[in-house]
Short mmCIF file of C-alpha atoms in Angstrom, two decimals:
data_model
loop_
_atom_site.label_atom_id
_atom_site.label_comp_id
_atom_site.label_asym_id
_atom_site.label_seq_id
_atom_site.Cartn_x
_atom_site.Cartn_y
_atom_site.Cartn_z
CA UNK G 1 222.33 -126.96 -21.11
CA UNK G 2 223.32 -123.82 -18.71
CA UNK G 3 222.24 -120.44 -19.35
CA UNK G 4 222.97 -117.07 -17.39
CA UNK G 5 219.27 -115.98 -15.58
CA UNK G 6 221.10 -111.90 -15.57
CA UNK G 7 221.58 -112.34 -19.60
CA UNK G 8 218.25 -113.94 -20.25
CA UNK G 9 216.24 -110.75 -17.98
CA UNK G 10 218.26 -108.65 -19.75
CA UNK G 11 217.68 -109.81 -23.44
CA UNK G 12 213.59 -109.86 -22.21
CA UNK G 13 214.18 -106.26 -20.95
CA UNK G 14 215.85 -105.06 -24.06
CA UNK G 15 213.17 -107.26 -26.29
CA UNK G 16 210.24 -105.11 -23.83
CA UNK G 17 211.89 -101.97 -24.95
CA UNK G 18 211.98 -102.67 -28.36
CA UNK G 19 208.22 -103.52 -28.44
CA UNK G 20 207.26 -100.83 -26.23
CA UNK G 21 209.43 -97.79 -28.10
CA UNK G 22 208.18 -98.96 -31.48
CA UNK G 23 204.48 -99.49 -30.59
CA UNK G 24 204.38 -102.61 -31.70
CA UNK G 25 201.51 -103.98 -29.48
CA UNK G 26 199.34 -101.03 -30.70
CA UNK G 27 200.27 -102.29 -34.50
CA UNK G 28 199.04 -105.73 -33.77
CA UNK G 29 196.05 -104.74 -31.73
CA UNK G 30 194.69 -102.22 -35.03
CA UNK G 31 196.11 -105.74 -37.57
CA UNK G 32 193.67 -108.43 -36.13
CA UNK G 33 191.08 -105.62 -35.62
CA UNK G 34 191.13 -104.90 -39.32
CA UNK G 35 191.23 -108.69 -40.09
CA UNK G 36 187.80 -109.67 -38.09
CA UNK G 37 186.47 -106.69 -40.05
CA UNK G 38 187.86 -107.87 -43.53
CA UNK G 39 186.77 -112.01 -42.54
CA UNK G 40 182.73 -110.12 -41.54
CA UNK G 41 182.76 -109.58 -45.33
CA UNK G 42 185.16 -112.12 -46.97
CA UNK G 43 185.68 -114.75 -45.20
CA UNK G 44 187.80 -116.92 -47.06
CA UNK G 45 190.33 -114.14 -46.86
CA UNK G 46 194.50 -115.10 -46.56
CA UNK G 47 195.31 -114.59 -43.24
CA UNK G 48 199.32 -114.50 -43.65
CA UNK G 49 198.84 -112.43 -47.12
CA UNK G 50 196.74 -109.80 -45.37
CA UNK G 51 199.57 -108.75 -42.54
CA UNK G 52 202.06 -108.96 -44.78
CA UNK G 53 200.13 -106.29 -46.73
CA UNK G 54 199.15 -104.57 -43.27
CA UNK G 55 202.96 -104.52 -42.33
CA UNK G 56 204.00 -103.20 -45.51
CA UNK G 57 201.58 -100.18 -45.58
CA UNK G 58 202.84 -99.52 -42.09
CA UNK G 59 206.93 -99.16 -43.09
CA UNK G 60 205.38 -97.11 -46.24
CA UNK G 61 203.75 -95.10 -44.13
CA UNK G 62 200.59 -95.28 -46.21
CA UNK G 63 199.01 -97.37 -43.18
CA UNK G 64 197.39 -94.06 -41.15
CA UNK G 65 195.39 -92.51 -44.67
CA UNK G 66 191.87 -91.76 -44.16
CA UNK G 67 191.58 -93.52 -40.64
CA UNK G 68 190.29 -91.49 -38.04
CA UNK G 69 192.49 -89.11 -35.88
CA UNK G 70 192.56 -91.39 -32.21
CA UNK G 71 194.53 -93.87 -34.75
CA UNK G 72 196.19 -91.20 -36.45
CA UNK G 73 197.33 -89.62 -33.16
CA UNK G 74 198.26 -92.87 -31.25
CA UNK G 75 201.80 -93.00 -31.73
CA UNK G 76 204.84 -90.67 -32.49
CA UNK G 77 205.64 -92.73 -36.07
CA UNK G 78 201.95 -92.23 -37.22
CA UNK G 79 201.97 -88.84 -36.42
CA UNK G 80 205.08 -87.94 -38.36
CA UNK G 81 203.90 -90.66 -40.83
CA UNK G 82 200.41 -87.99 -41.29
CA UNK G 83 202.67 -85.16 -42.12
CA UNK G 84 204.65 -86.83 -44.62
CA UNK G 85 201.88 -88.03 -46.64
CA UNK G 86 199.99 -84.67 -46.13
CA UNK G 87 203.44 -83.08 -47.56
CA UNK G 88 203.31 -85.83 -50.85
CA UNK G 89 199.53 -84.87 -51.17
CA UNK G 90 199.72 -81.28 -51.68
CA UNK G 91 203.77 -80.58 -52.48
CA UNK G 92 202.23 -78.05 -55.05
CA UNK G 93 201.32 -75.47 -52.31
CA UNK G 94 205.05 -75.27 -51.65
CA UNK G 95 205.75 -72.77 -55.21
CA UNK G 96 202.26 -71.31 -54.55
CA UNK G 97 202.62 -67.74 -54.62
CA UNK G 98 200.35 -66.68 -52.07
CA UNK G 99 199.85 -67.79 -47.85
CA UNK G 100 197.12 -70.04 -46.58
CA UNK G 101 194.95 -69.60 -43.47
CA UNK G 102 193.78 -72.30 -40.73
CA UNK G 103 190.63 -73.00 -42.38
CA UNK G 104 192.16 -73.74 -45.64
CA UNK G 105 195.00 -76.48 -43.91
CA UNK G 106 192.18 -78.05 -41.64
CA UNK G 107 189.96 -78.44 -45.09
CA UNK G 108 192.84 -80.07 -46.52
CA UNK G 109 193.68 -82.28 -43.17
CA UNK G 110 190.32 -82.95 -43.43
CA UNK G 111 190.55 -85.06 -46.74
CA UNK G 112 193.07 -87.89 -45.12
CA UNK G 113 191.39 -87.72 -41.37
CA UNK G 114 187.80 -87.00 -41.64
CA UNK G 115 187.94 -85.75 -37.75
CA UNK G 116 191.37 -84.09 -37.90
CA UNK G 117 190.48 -81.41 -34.74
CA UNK G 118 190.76 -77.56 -36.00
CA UNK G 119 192.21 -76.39 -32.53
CA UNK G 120 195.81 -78.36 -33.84
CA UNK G 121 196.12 -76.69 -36.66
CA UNK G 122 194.87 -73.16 -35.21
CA UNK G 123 197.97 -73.87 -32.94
CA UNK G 124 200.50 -73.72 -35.36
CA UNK G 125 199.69 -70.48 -36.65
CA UNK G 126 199.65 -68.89 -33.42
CA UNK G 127 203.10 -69.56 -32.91
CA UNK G 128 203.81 -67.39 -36.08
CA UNK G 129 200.61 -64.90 -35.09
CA UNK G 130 198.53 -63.79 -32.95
CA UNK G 131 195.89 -62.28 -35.03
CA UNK G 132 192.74 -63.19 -35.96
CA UNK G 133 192.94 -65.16 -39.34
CA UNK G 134 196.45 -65.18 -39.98
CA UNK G 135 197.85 -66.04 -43.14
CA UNK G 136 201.65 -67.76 -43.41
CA UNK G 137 203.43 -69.82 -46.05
CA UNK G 138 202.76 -73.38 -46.52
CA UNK G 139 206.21 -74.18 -45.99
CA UNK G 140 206.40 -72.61 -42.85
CA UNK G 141 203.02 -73.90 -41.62
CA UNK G 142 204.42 -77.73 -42.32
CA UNK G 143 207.34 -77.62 -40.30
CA UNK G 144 205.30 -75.54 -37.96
CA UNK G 145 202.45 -78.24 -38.42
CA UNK G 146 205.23 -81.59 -37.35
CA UNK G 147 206.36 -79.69 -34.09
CA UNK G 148 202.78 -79.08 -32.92
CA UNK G 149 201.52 -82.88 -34.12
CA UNK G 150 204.45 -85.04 -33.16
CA UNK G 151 205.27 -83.29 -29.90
CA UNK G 152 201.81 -82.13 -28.52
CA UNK G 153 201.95 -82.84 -24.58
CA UNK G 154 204.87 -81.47 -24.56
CA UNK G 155 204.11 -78.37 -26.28
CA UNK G 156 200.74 -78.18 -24.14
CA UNK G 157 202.86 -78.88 -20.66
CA UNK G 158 205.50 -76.38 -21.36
CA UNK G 159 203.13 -73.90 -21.97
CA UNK G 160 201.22 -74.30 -19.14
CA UNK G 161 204.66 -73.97 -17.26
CA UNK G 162 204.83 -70.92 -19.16
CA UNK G 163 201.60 -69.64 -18.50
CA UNK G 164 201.96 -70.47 -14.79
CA UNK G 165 205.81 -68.17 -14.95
CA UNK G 166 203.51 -65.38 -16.82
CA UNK G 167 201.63 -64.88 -13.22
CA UNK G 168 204.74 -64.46 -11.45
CA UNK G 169 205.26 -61.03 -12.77
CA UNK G 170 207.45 -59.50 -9.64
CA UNK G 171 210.16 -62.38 -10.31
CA UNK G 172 212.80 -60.57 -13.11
CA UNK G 173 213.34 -61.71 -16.84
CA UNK G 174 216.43 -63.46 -16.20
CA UNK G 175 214.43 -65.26 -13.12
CA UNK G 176 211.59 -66.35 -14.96
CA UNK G 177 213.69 -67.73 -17.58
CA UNK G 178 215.91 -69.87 -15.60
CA UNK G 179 212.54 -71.03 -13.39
CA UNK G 180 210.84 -72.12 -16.85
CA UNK G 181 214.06 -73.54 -18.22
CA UNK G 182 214.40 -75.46 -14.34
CA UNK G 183 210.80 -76.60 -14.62
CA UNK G 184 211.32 -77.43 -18.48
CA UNK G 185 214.19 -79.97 -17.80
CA UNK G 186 211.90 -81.74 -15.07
CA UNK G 187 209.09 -82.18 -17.20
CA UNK G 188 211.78 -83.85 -19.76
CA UNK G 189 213.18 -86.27 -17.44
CA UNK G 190 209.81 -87.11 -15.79
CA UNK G 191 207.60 -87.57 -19.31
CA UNK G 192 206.05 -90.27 -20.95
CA UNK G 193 205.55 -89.03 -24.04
CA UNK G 194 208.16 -87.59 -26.83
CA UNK G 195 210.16 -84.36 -26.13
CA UNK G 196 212.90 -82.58 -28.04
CA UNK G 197 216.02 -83.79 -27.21
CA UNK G 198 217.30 -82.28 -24.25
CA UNK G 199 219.95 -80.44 -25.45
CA UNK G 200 218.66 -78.55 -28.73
CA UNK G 201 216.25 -77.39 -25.62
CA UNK G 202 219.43 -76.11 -23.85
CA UNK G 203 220.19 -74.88 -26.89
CA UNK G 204 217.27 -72.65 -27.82
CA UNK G 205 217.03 -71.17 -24.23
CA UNK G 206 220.36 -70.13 -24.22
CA UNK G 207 220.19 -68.54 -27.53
CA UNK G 208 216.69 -66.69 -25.99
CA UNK G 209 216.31 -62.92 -25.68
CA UNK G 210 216.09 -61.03 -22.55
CA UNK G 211 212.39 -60.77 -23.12
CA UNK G 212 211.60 -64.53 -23.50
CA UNK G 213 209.05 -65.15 -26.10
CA UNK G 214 207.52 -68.42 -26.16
CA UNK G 215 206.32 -68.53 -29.53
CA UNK G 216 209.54 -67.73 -30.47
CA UNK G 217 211.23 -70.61 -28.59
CA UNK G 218 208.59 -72.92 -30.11
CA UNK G 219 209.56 -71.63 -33.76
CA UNK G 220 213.26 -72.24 -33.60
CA UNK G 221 212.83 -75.84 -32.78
CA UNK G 222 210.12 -76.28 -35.26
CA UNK G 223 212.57 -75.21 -37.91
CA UNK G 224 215.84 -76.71 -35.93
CA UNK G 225 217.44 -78.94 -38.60
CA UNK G 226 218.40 -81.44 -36.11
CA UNK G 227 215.01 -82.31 -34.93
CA UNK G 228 213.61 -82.07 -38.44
CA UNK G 229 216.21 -84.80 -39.16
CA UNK G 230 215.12 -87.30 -35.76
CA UNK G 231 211.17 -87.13 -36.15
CA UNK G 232 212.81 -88.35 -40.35
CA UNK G 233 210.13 -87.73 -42.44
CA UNK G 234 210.17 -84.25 -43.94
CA UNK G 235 213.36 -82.60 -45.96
CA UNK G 236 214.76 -80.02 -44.18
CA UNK G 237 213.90 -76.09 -45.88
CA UNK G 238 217.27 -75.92 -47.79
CA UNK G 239 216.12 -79.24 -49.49
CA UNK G 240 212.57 -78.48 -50.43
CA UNK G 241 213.42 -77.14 -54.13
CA UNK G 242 214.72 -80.63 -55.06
CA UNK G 243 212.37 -82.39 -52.79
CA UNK G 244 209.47 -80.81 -54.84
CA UNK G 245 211.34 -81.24 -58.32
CA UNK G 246 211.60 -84.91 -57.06
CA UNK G 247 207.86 -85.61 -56.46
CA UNK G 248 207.03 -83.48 -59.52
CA UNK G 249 208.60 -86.23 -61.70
#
């Protein structure tokens, strides 16, 4: 029997991939850690029954509730797996007539991931507001919330990039913009972590006033339909009426 050695590297490459993009190693790690833990106290547990159950919870996305945030946090479909649930959890604040704070959301985080960190969720409403205690829709805050959660390096690079441009204050606005948008585009092509795709980033930057705001430019993409759609686990706002009417049944 003859067999190509380029075909078989490549079918192990693309096999790597697929295990490395979809975390799988991580999955298995947390599975046979929750197993020993299970055997300490029943040991005459079913091995095959309980990853089958394990698995399942996983593609539910039930699998990160009331674990603590370094497992929360530890890969991109967890992360947008947390929002989701927090979403299905407390859909009712979504026809509440009246804006929430940062305390109020980190209480609530606080019920699914007993260490959920405060500084996250103080991040989201800064991109809406600066002031101290500011109060903003729930709906806003959520989509607000998945930006900050699911793409957090990035966010924190690019505004250190940012930060860094502010200091540069004799370079002009259309200078400074095309120096951050430069340095932007490097840090996508260089990163190890999830980013916005690279062209809704094109996107928002050319659609950017003269007087770049960066809050701003994190906002749009929050709320950019596209990206809502590719992280897959919240509606998009045009859909959250029947969304809500959905869970309410």
């Amino acid at each position: 029997m003859s067999f190509d050695t380029n075909e078989l590297i490549e079918s192990l490459s693309c096999e790597n991939n697929y295990i490395s993009r979809n975390h799988i190693v991580e999955y298995l790690n947390d599975s046979v850690e929750q197993l020993l833990e299970i055997k300490n106290i029943d040991p005459k547990v079913d091995v095959l029954e309980f990853f089958t159950e394990y698995f399942k919870t996983v593609l539910e996305g039930n699998h990160i509730l009331y674990r603590d945030f370094l497992f929360v946090s530890s890969t991109p479909y967890n992360r947008a797996c947390f929002v989701q649930k927090f979403l299905e959890l407390f859909f009712q604040l979504l026809s509440k007539d009246e804006k929430v704070n940062s305390f109020e959301m980190h209480s609530l985080l606080m019920l699914i991931c007993v260490n959920f960190p405060k500084n996250l969720v103080d991040k989201c409403f800064r991109i809406l507001s600066r002031d101290d205690n500011p109060k903003i829709w729930f709906k806003d805050f959520i989509y607000l919330f998945q930006f900050q959660f699911y793409y957090q390096e990035f966010i924190q690079e690019s505004m250190q990039i940012y930060d860094d441009g502010k200091m540069n204050s004799d370079e002009k606005s259309n200078d400074q913009l095309k120096i951050f948008s430069d340095k932007i585009f490097c840090l996508i092509a260089e990163s190890k972590y999830e980013c916005p795709p690279l062209n809704l980033i094109k996107e928002a930057l050319n659609e950017a006033n003269k007087e770049f705001d960066f809050f701003e430019f994190l906002h749009k993409l929050a709320l950019n339909e596209k990206i809502i759609k590719l992280i897959g686990k919240l509606p998009c706002p045009n859909e959250l009426i029947d969304y809500e009417q959905k869970l309410e049944k």
